[in-house]
């Protein structure tokens, strides 16, 4: 029987975005986790196929602090690893908004690795520019701006645990455009064209999880056609994503405040996708 490929997850991203928390989560699901590993030694780490630990999945933290790090070298190394027949590689990028990173560094009083006498915000922007060059090597982005450590751990367990079903894991999420578009989504649908419960006094303080709000949105003349068209598109895409090897998919619905229409649509499509036989999670960012 052919040996099972070893799973290798390279965790990278912005300083303060949660890379250390992510590596701890990988340890909790029986990965061997190594932080700040020299990029030039990564290939050697995976050479010993006869080592008794060679079948243990591995999570490696590599970022701008890492010895000999450069974006070009990182992308080259990832391309080399992808050609190997004995491993399955996933490159996970930890991200967060600049304001959230500012707050985290201020609260912990840690120094940013690129600070070196310059203002913190400038150091964060510099690192973001530097790390944006990794885009071509990434398999997934995890934005922790509005997520707790527990949320991050749950997502990693769902995506990477050997004990979880390896079928396509889908998350339908809601957000408000007024607070920015999430960075870690695959498909985004703008539902601001639907009638807005915010302007109805008895509905204003409810959310899209309340049936009164859901009924109000469903009564919009464009609702049924929109749901039908998006359902057709998702049903068309899902098997193709699976053939391509995608293991998780995030579909986001946005309205103005992220409280009514987007929430209702995320809940609606979670139920629709469940009927296709996929594991579906729901995440509401702004309520």
PDB file of N, CA and C in Angstrom, residues 190-283:
ATOM      1  N   UNK A 190     -22.798  41.141  -2.205  1.00  0.00           N
ATOM      2  CA  UNK A 190     -23.311  42.392  -1.650  1.00  0.00           C
ATOM      3  C   UNK A 190     -24.841  42.329  -1.662  1.00  0.00           C
ATOM      4  N   UNK A 191     -25.466  42.320  -0.474  1.00  0.00           N
ATOM      5  CA  UNK A 191     -26.931  42.204  -0.404  1.00  0.00           C
ATOM      6  C   UNK A 191     -27.577  43.517   0.037  1.00  0.00           C
ATOM      7  N   UNK A 192     -26.883  44.623  -0.188  1.00  0.00           N
ATOM      8  CA  UNK A 192     -27.443  45.914   0.183  1.00  0.00           C
ATOM      9  C   UNK A 192     -28.604  46.334  -0.716  1.00  0.00           C
ATOM     10  N   UNK A 193     -28.850  45.599  -1.792  1.00  0.00           N
ATOM     11  CA  UNK A 193     -29.984  45.917  -2.678  1.00  0.00           C
ATOM     12  C   UNK A 193     -31.311  45.482  -2.055  1.00  0.00           C
ATOM     13  N   UNK A 194     -31.278  44.610  -1.050  1.00  0.00           N
ATOM     14  CA  UNK A 194     -32.500  44.129  -0.407  1.00  0.00           C
ATOM     15  C   UNK A 194     -33.057  45.187   0.550  1.00  0.00           C
ATOM     16  N   UNK A 195     -34.354  45.154   0.787  1.00  0.00           N
ATOM     17  CA  UNK A 195     -34.986  46.127   1.683  1.00  0.00           C
ATOM     18  C   UNK A 195     -34.342  46.042   3.068  1.00  0.00           C
ATOM     19  N   UNK A 196     -34.176  47.206   3.691  1.00  0.00           N
ATOM     20  CA  UNK A 196     -33.365  47.309   4.904  1.00  0.00           C
ATOM     21  C   UNK A 196     -34.225  47.393   6.169  1.00  0.00           C
ATOM     22  N   UNK A 197     -34.169  46.368   7.033  1.00  0.00           N
ATOM     23  CA  UNK A 197     -34.952  46.390   8.280  1.00  0.00           C
ATOM     24  C   UNK A 197     -34.520  47.480   9.261  1.00  0.00           C
ATOM     25  N   UNK A 198     -33.343  48.047   9.040  1.00  0.00           N
ATOM     26  CA  UNK A 198     -32.834  49.091   9.942  1.00  0.00           C
ATOM     27  C   UNK A 198     -33.804  50.266  10.043  1.00  0.00           C
ATOM     28  N   UNK A 199     -34.548  50.508   8.965  1.00  0.00           N
ATOM     29  CA  UNK A 199     -35.434  51.669   8.932  1.00  0.00           C
ATOM     30  C   UNK A 199     -36.847  51.353   9.414  1.00  0.00           C
ATOM     31  N   UNK A 200     -37.056  50.162   9.930  1.00  0.00           N
ATOM     32  CA  UNK A 200     -38.352  49.791  10.505  1.00  0.00           C
ATOM     33  C   UNK A 200     -38.174  49.746  12.019  1.00  0.00           C
ATOM     34  N   UNK A 201     -38.886  50.606  12.728  1.00  0.00           N
ATOM     35  CA  UNK A 201     -38.647  50.792  14.160  1.00  0.00           C
ATOM     36  C   UNK A 201     -38.678  49.491  14.951  1.00  0.00           C
ATOM     37  N   UNK A 202     -39.655  48.636  14.694  1.00  0.00           N
ATOM     38  CA  UNK A 202     -39.782  47.412  15.495  1.00  0.00           C
ATOM     39  C   UNK A 202     -38.719  46.359  15.145  1.00  0.00           C
ATOM     40  N   UNK A 203     -38.050  46.546  14.009  1.00  0.00           N
ATOM     41  CA  UNK A 203     -37.031  45.581  13.576  1.00  0.00           C
ATOM     42  C   UNK A 203     -35.603  46.063  13.817  1.00  0.00           C
ATOM     43  N   UNK A 204     -35.451  47.362  14.027  1.00  0.00           N
ATOM     44  CA  UNK A 204     -34.118  47.967  14.068  1.00  0.00           C
ATOM     45  C   UNK A 204     -33.197  47.304  15.075  1.00  0.00           C
ATOM     46  N   UNK A 205     -33.686  46.976  16.255  1.00  0.00           N
ATOM     47  CA  UNK A 205     -32.843  46.416  17.307  1.00  0.00           C
ATOM     48  C   UNK A 205     -32.782  44.892  17.289  1.00  0.00           C
ATOM     49  N   UNK A 206     -33.407  44.273  16.299  1.00  0.00           N
ATOM     50  CA  UNK A 206     -33.309  42.827  16.114  1.00  0.00           C
ATOM     51  C   UNK A 206     -32.125  42.515  15.194  1.00  0.00           C
ATOM     52  N   UNK A 207     -31.909  41.251  14.908  1.00  0.00           N
ATOM     53  CA  UNK A 207     -30.878  40.842  13.949  1.00  0.00           C
ATOM     54  C   UNK A 207     -31.498  39.931  12.894  1.00  0.00           C
ATOM     55  N   UNK A 208     -30.691  39.566  11.906  1.00  0.00           N
ATOM     56  CA  UNK A 208     -31.171  38.677  10.852  1.00  0.00           C
ATOM     57  C   UNK A 208     -31.466  37.273  11.332  1.00  0.00           C
ATOM     58  N   UNK A 209     -31.147  36.973  12.591  1.00  0.00           N
ATOM     59  CA  UNK A 209     -31.502  35.675  13.158  1.00  0.00           C
ATOM     60  C   UNK A 209     -32.934  35.643  13.679  1.00  0.00           C
ATOM     61  N   UNK A 210     -33.557  36.814  13.789  1.00  0.00           N
ATOM     62  CA  UNK A 210     -34.953  36.889  14.234  1.00  0.00           C
ATOM     63  C   UNK A 210     -35.888  36.673  13.049  1.00  0.00           C
ATOM     64  N   UNK A 211     -36.929  35.887  13.272  1.00  0.00           N
ATOM     65  CA  UNK A 211     -37.828  35.517  12.177  1.00  0.00           C
ATOM     66  C   UNK A 211     -38.546  36.729  11.580  1.00  0.00           C
ATOM     67  N   UNK A 212     -38.851  37.725  12.392  1.00  0.00           N
ATOM     68  CA  UNK A 212     -39.530  38.927  11.880  1.00  0.00           C
ATOM     69  C   UNK A 212     -38.656  39.648  10.859  1.00  0.00           C
ATOM     70  N   UNK A 213     -37.351  39.724  11.148  1.00  0.00           N
ATOM     71  CA  UNK A 213     -36.412  40.348  10.204  1.00  0.00           C
ATOM     72  C   UNK A 213     -36.291  39.485   8.952  1.00  0.00           C
ATOM     73  N   UNK A 214     -36.165  38.180   9.132  1.00  0.00           N
ATOM     74  CA  UNK A 214     -36.043  37.273   7.989  1.00  0.00           C
ATOM     75  C   UNK A 214     -37.250  37.386   7.071  1.00  0.00           C
ATOM     76  N   UNK A 215     -38.445  37.438   7.639  1.00  0.00           N
ATOM     77  CA  UNK A 215     -39.667  37.560   6.827  1.00  0.00           C
ATOM     78  C   UNK A 215     -39.697  38.886   6.075  1.00  0.00           C
ATOM     79  N   UNK A 216     -39.237  39.950   6.708  1.00  0.00           N
ATOM     80  CA  UNK A 216     -39.197  41.260   6.059  1.00  0.00           C
ATOM     81  C   UNK A 216     -38.265  41.231   4.848  1.00  0.00           C
ATOM     82  N   UNK A 217     -37.095  40.609   5.005  1.00  0.00           N
ATOM     83  CA  UNK A 217     -36.139  40.537   3.897  1.00  0.00           C
ATOM     84  C   UNK A 217     -36.669  39.628   2.790  1.00  0.00           C
ATOM     85  N   UNK A 218     -37.272  38.505   3.165  1.00  0.00           N
ATOM     86  CA  UNK A 218     -37.812  37.574   2.163  1.00  0.00           C
ATOM     87  C   UNK A 218     -38.884  38.234   1.298  1.00  0.00           C
ATOM     88  N   UNK A 219     -39.552  39.235   1.846  1.00  0.00           N
ATOM     89  CA  UNK A 219     -40.643  39.892   1.109  1.00  0.00           C
ATOM     90  C   UNK A 219     -40.132  40.807  -0.001  1.00  0.00           C
ATOM     91  N   UNK A 220     -38.830  41.063  -0.035  1.00  0.00           N
ATOM     92  CA  UNK A 220     -38.264  41.879  -1.112  1.00  0.00           C
ATOM     93  C   UNK A 220     -38.466  41.161  -2.443  1.00  0.00           C
ATOM     94  N   UNK A 221     -38.863  41.900  -3.473  1.00  0.00           N
ATOM     95  CA  UNK A 221     -39.174  41.278  -4.767  1.00  0.00           C
ATOM     96  C   UNK A 221     -37.949  40.644  -5.433  1.00  0.00           C
ATOM     97  N   UNK A 222     -36.760  41.049  -5.026  1.00  0.00           N
ATOM     98  CA  UNK A 222     -35.551  40.468  -5.627  1.00  0.00           C
ATOM     99  C   UNK A 222     -34.974  39.307  -4.845  1.00  0.00           C
ATOM    100  N   UNK A 223     -35.551  39.019  -3.687  1.00  0.00           N
ATOM    101  CA  UNK A 223     -34.957  38.009  -2.798  1.00  0.00           C
ATOM    102  C   UNK A 223     -34.935  36.623  -3.436  1.00  0.00           C
ATOM    103  N   UNK A 224     -36.077  36.123  -3.867  1.00  0.00           N
ATOM    104  CA  UNK A 224     -36.179  34.743  -4.361  1.00  0.00           C
ATOM    105  C   UNK A 224     -35.274  34.523  -5.575  1.00  0.00           C
ATOM    106  N   UNK A 225     -35.241  35.496  -6.495  1.00  0.00           N
ATOM    107  CA  UNK A 225     -34.421  35.341  -7.700  1.00  0.00           C
ATOM    108  C   UNK A 225     -32.942  35.348  -7.347  1.00  0.00           C
ATOM    109  N   UNK A 226     -32.551  36.218  -6.407  1.00  0.00           N
ATOM    110  CA  UNK A 226     -31.154  36.267  -5.978  1.00  0.00           C
ATOM    111  C   UNK A 226     -30.736  34.936  -5.365  1.00  0.00           C
ATOM    112  N   UNK A 227     -31.559  34.400  -4.480  1.00  0.00           N
ATOM    113  CA  UNK A 227     -31.239  33.125  -3.830  1.00  0.00           C
ATOM    114  C   UNK A 227     -31.109  32.014  -4.867  1.00  0.00           C
ATOM    115  N   UNK A 228     -32.026  32.000  -5.835  1.00  0.00           N
ATOM    116  CA  UNK A 228     -31.989  30.952  -6.865  1.00  0.00           C
ATOM    117  C   UNK A 228     -30.710  31.039  -7.696  1.00  0.00           C
ATOM    118  N   UNK A 229     -30.327  32.251  -8.099  1.00  0.00           N
ATOM    119  CA  UNK A 229     -29.138  32.421  -8.940  1.00  0.00           C
ATOM    120  C   UNK A 229     -27.854  32.083  -8.173  1.00  0.00           C
ATOM    121  N   UNK A 230     -27.766  32.534  -6.925  1.00  0.00           N
ATOM    122  CA  UNK A 230     -26.563  32.248  -6.137  1.00  0.00           C
ATOM    123  C   UNK A 230     -26.487  30.755  -5.809  1.00  0.00           C
ATOM    124  N   UNK A 231     -27.634  30.141  -5.537  1.00  0.00           N
ATOM    125  CA  UNK A 231     -27.659  28.696  -5.272  1.00  0.00           C
ATOM    126  C   UNK A 231     -27.153  27.922  -6.480  1.00  0.00           C
ATOM    127  N   UNK A 232     -27.603  28.300  -7.667  1.00  0.00           N
ATOM    128  CA  UNK A 232     -27.133  27.641  -8.893  1.00  0.00           C
ATOM    129  C   UNK A 232     -25.620  27.778  -9.040  1.00  0.00           C
ATOM    130  N   UNK A 233     -25.103  28.976  -8.766  1.00  0.00           N
ATOM    131  CA  UNK A 233     -23.667  29.202  -8.921  1.00  0.00           C
ATOM    132  C   UNK A 233     -22.872  28.382  -7.908  1.00  0.00           C
ATOM    133  N   UNK A 234     -23.321  28.373  -6.646  1.00  0.00           N
ATOM    134  CA  UNK A 234     -22.609  27.614  -5.617  1.00  0.00           C
ATOM    135  C   UNK A 234     -22.660  26.119  -5.922  1.00  0.00           C
ATOM    136  N   UNK A 235     -23.820  25.638  -6.353  1.00  0.00           N
ATOM    137  CA  UNK A 235     -23.951  24.216  -6.680  1.00  0.00           C
ATOM    138  C   UNK A 235     -23.026  23.842  -7.837  1.00  0.00           C
ATOM    139  N   UNK A 236     -22.840  24.767  -8.772  1.00  0.00           N
ATOM    140  CA  UNK A 236     -21.927  24.553  -9.891  1.00  0.00           C
ATOM    141  C   UNK A 236     -20.471  24.535  -9.426  1.00  0.00           C
ATOM    142  N   UNK A 237     -20.120  25.442  -8.484  1.00  0.00           N
ATOM    143  CA  UNK A 237     -18.730  25.619  -8.082  1.00  0.00           C
ATOM    144  C   UNK A 237     -18.226  24.550  -7.115  1.00  0.00           C
ATOM    145  N   UNK A 238     -19.063  24.091  -6.201  1.00  0.00           N
ATOM    146  CA  UNK A 238     -18.592  23.217  -5.126  1.00  0.00           C
ATOM    147  C   UNK A 238     -17.862  21.974  -5.620  1.00  0.00           C
ATOM    148  N   UNK A 239     -18.426  21.201  -6.553  1.00  0.00           N
ATOM    149  CA  UNK A 239     -17.683  20.011  -7.000  1.00  0.00           C
ATOM    150  C   UNK A 239     -16.379  20.358  -7.706  1.00  0.00           C
ATOM    151  N   UNK A 240     -16.333  21.515  -8.343  1.00  0.00           N
ATOM    152  CA  UNK A 240     -15.108  21.922  -9.031  1.00  0.00           C
ATOM    153  C   UNK A 240     -14.040  22.349  -8.039  1.00  0.00           C
ATOM    154  N   UNK A 241     -14.450  22.997  -6.954  1.00  0.00           N
ATOM    155  CA  UNK A 241     -13.494  23.319  -5.892  1.00  0.00           C
ATOM    156  C   UNK A 241     -12.925  22.039  -5.279  1.00  0.00           C
ATOM    157  N   UNK A 242     -13.773  21.033  -5.117  1.00  0.00           N
ATOM    158  CA  UNK A 242     -13.308  19.770  -4.542  1.00  0.00           C
ATOM    159  C   UNK A 242     -12.315  19.069  -5.464  1.00  0.00           C
ATOM    160  N   UNK A 243     -12.590  19.079  -6.772  1.00  0.00           N
ATOM    161  CA  UNK A 243     -11.661  18.479  -7.739  1.00  0.00           C
ATOM    162  C   UNK A 243     -10.321  19.193  -7.699  1.00  0.00           C
ATOM    163  N   UNK A 244     -10.367  20.523  -7.513  1.00  0.00           N
ATOM    164  CA  UNK A 244      -9.142  21.325  -7.463  1.00  0.00           C
ATOM    165  C   UNK A 244      -8.365  21.063  -6.170  1.00  0.00           C
ATOM    166  N   UNK A 245      -9.008  20.430  -5.181  1.00  0.00           N
ATOM    167  CA  UNK A 245      -8.326  20.093  -3.943  1.00  0.00           C
ATOM    168  C   UNK A 245      -8.577  21.045  -2.801  1.00  0.00           C
ATOM    169  N   UNK A 246      -9.521  21.952  -2.972  1.00  0.00           N
ATOM    170  CA  UNK A 246      -9.820  22.913  -1.909  1.00  0.00           C
ATOM    171  C   UNK A 246     -10.465  22.191  -0.734  1.00  0.00           C
ATOM    172  N   UNK A 247     -10.003  22.478   0.482  1.00  0.00           N
ATOM    173  CA  UNK A 247     -10.545  21.787   1.648  1.00  0.00           C
ATOM    174  C   UNK A 247     -11.533  22.634   2.434  1.00  0.00           C
ATOM    175  N   UNK A 248     -11.533  23.952   2.214  1.00  0.00           N
ATOM    176  CA  UNK A 248     -12.503  24.804   2.903  1.00  0.00           C
ATOM    177  C   UNK A 248     -12.832  26.012   2.036  1.00  0.00           C
ATOM    178  N   UNK A 249     -14.020  26.550   2.243  1.00  0.00           N
ATOM    179  CA  UNK A 249     -14.524  27.658   1.430  1.00  0.00           C
ATOM    180  C   UNK A 249     -15.328  28.588   2.328  1.00  0.00           C
ATOM    181  N   UNK A 250     -15.077  29.895   2.231  1.00  0.00           N
ATOM    182  CA  UNK A 250     -15.837  30.872   2.999  1.00  0.00           C
ATOM    183  C   UNK A 250     -16.627  31.769   2.050  1.00  0.00           C
ATOM    184  N   UNK A 251     -17.936  31.789   2.239  1.00  0.00           N
ATOM    185  CA  UNK A 251     -18.838  32.591   1.414  1.00  0.00           C
ATOM    186  C   UNK A 251     -19.414  33.687   2.295  1.00  0.00           C
ATOM    187  N   UNK A 252     -19.144  34.936   1.949  1.00  0.00           N
ATOM    188  CA  UNK A 252     -19.541  36.054   2.807  1.00  0.00           C
ATOM    189  C   UNK A 252     -20.637  36.883   2.159  1.00  0.00           C
ATOM    190  N   UNK A 253     -21.568  37.328   2.982  1.00  0.00           N
ATOM    191  CA  UNK A 253     -22.654  38.206   2.557  1.00  0.00           C
ATOM    192  C   UNK A 253     -22.530  39.508   3.330  1.00  0.00           C
ATOM    193  N   UNK A 254     -22.532  40.621   2.598  1.00  0.00           N
ATOM    194  CA  UNK A 254     -22.344  41.915   3.240  1.00  0.00           C
ATOM    195  C   UNK A 254     -23.532  42.836   3.058  1.00  0.00           C
ATOM    196  N   UNK A 255     -23.898  43.528   4.140  1.00  0.00           N
ATOM    197  CA  UNK A 255     -24.878  44.619   4.040  1.00  0.00           C
ATOM    198  C   UNK A 255     -24.228  45.849   4.689  1.00  0.00           C
ATOM    199  N   UNK A 256     -24.991  46.864   4.979  1.00  0.00           N
ATOM    200  CA  UNK A 256     -24.381  48.105   5.462  1.00  0.00           C
ATOM    201  C   UNK A 256     -23.742  47.937   6.840  1.00  0.00           C
ATOM    202  N   UNK A 257     -24.548  47.430   7.800  1.00  0.00           N
ATOM    203  CA  UNK A 257     -24.051  47.326   9.171  1.00  0.00           C
ATOM    204  C   UNK A 257     -23.689  45.927   9.614  1.00  0.00           C
ATOM    205  N   UNK A 258     -24.035  44.918   8.814  1.00  0.00           N
ATOM    206  CA  UNK A 258     -23.721  43.546   9.179  1.00  0.00           C
ATOM    207  C   UNK A 258     -24.612  42.959  10.251  1.00  0.00           C
ATOM    208  N   UNK A 259     -25.825  43.482  10.361  1.00  0.00           N
ATOM    209  CA  UNK A 259     -26.704  43.068  11.460  1.00  0.00           C
ATOM    210  C   UNK A 259     -27.989  42.391  10.985  1.00  0.00           C
ATOM    211  N   UNK A 260     -28.517  42.825   9.857  1.00  0.00           N
ATOM    212  CA  UNK A 260     -29.828  42.328   9.425  1.00  0.00           C
ATOM    213  C   UNK A 260     -29.747  41.464   8.170  1.00  0.00           C
ATOM    214  N   UNK A 261     -29.636  42.103   6.998  1.00  0.00           N
ATOM    215  CA  UNK A 261     -29.741  41.394   5.721  1.00  0.00           C
ATOM    216  C   UNK A 261     -28.631  40.365   5.526  1.00  0.00           C
ATOM    217  N   UNK A 262     -27.394  40.753   5.825  1.00  0.00           N
ATOM    218  CA  UNK A 262     -26.276  39.822   5.626  1.00  0.00           C
ATOM    219  C   UNK A 262     -26.385  38.618   6.554  1.00  0.00           C
ATOM    220  N   UNK A 263     -26.827  38.856   7.789  1.00  0.00           N
ATOM    221  CA  UNK A 263     -26.984  37.765   8.757  1.00  0.00           C
ATOM    222  C   UNK A 263     -28.050  36.791   8.276  1.00  0.00           C
ATOM    223  N   UNK A 264     -29.157  37.348   7.818  1.00  0.00           N
ATOM    224  CA  UNK A 264     -30.246  36.499   7.341  1.00  0.00           C
ATOM    225  C   UNK A 264     -29.813  35.669   6.143  1.00  0.00           C
ATOM    226  N   UNK A 265     -29.021  36.265   5.223  1.00  0.00           N
ATOM    227  CA  UNK A 265     -28.579  35.538   4.035  1.00  0.00           C
ATOM    228  C   UNK A 265     -27.553  34.462   4.387  1.00  0.00           C
ATOM    229  N   UNK A 266     -26.670  34.742   5.321  1.00  0.00           N
ATOM    230  CA  UNK A 266     -25.694  33.729   5.742  1.00  0.00           C
ATOM    231  C   UNK A 266     -26.410  32.528   6.355  1.00  0.00           C
ATOM    232  N   UNK A 267     -27.427  32.787   7.157  1.00  0.00           N
ATOM    233  CA  UNK A 267     -28.209  31.706   7.760  1.00  0.00           C
ATOM    234  C   UNK A 267     -28.963  30.929   6.678  1.00  0.00           C
ATOM    235  N   UNK A 268     -29.528  31.647   5.721  1.00  0.00           N
ATOM    236  CA  UNK A 268     -30.297  31.013   4.638  1.00  0.00           C
ATOM    237  C   UNK A 268     -29.424  30.077   3.826  1.00  0.00           C
ATOM    238  N   UNK A 269     -28.237  30.550   3.436  1.00  0.00           N
ATOM    239  CA  UNK A 269     -27.381  29.726   2.572  1.00  0.00           C
ATOM    240  C   UNK A 269     -26.695  28.596   3.341  1.00  0.00           C
ATOM    241  N   UNK A 270     -26.528  28.736   4.643  1.00  0.00           N
ATOM    242  CA  UNK A 270     -26.013  27.612   5.427  1.00  0.00           C
ATOM    243  C   UNK A 270     -26.983  26.432   5.334  1.00  0.00           C
ATOM    244  N   UNK A 271     -28.267  26.723   5.416  1.00  0.00           N
ATOM    245  CA  UNK A 271     -29.278  25.658   5.322  1.00  0.00           C
ATOM    246  C   UNK A 271     -29.330  25.068   3.915  1.00  0.00           C
ATOM    247  N   UNK A 272     -29.185  25.918   2.903  1.00  0.00           N
ATOM    248  CA  UNK A 272     -29.203  25.435   1.518  1.00  0.00           C
ATOM    249  C   UNK A 272     -28.005  24.523   1.256  1.00  0.00           C
ATOM    250  N   UNK A 273     -26.820  24.954   1.697  1.00  0.00           N
ATOM    251  CA  UNK A 273     -25.604  24.183   1.434  1.00  0.00           C
ATOM    252  C   UNK A 273     -25.602  22.881   2.229  1.00  0.00           C
ATOM    253  N   UNK A 274     -26.182  22.910   3.420  1.00  0.00           N
ATOM    254  CA  UNK A 274     -26.324  21.664   4.193  1.00  0.00           C
ATOM    255  C   UNK A 274     -27.044  20.592   3.379  1.00  0.00           C
ATOM    256  N   UNK A 275     -28.000  21.027   2.583  1.00  0.00           N
ATOM    257  CA  UNK A 275     -28.774  20.083   1.767  1.00  0.00           C
ATOM    258  C   UNK A 275     -27.935  19.474   0.646  1.00  0.00           C
ATOM    259  N   UNK A 276     -26.817  20.121   0.302  1.00  0.00           N
ATOM    260  CA  UNK A 276     -25.914  19.564  -0.707  1.00  0.00           C
ATOM    261  C   UNK A 276     -25.000  18.488  -0.104  1.00  0.00           C
ATOM    262  N   UNK A 277     -25.072  18.297   1.219  1.00  0.00           N
ATOM    263  CA  UNK A 277     -24.272  17.263   1.865  1.00  0.00           C
ATOM    264  C   UNK A 277     -22.915  17.719   2.352  1.00  0.00           C
ATOM    265  N   UNK A 278     -22.728  19.032   2.496  1.00  0.00           N
ATOM    266  CA  UNK A 278     -21.449  19.561   2.978  1.00  0.00           C
ATOM    267  C   UNK A 278     -21.577  20.029   4.423  1.00  0.00           C
ATOM    268  N   UNK A 279     -20.473  19.905   5.175  1.00  0.00           N
ATOM    269  CA  UNK A 279     -20.427  20.448   6.530  1.00  0.00           C
ATOM    270  C   UNK A 279     -20.399  21.970   6.429  1.00  0.00           C
ATOM    271  N   UNK A 280     -21.310  22.642   7.125  1.00  0.00           N
ATOM    272  CA  UNK A 280     -21.429  24.091   7.009  1.00  0.00           C
ATOM    273  C   UNK A 280     -21.377  24.759   8.381  1.00  0.00           C
ATOM    274  N   UNK A 281     -20.548  25.788   8.498  1.00  0.00           N
ATOM    275  CA  UNK A 281     -20.484  26.612   9.711  1.00  0.00           C
ATOM    276  C   UNK A 281     -21.020  28.001   9.379  1.00  0.00           C
ATOM    277  N   UNK A 282     -21.500  28.699  10.391  1.00  0.00           N
ATOM    278  CA  UNK A 282     -21.993  30.066  10.206  1.00  0.00           C
ATOM    279  C   UNK A 282     -21.209  30.980  11.145  1.00  0.00           C
ATOM    280  N   UNK A 283     -20.742  32.122  10.615  1.00  0.00           N
ATOM    281  CA  UNK A 283     -19.979  33.071  11.412  1.00  0.00           C
ATOM    282  C   UNK A 283     -20.492  34.479  11.119  1.00  0.00           C
TER     283      UNK A 283
END
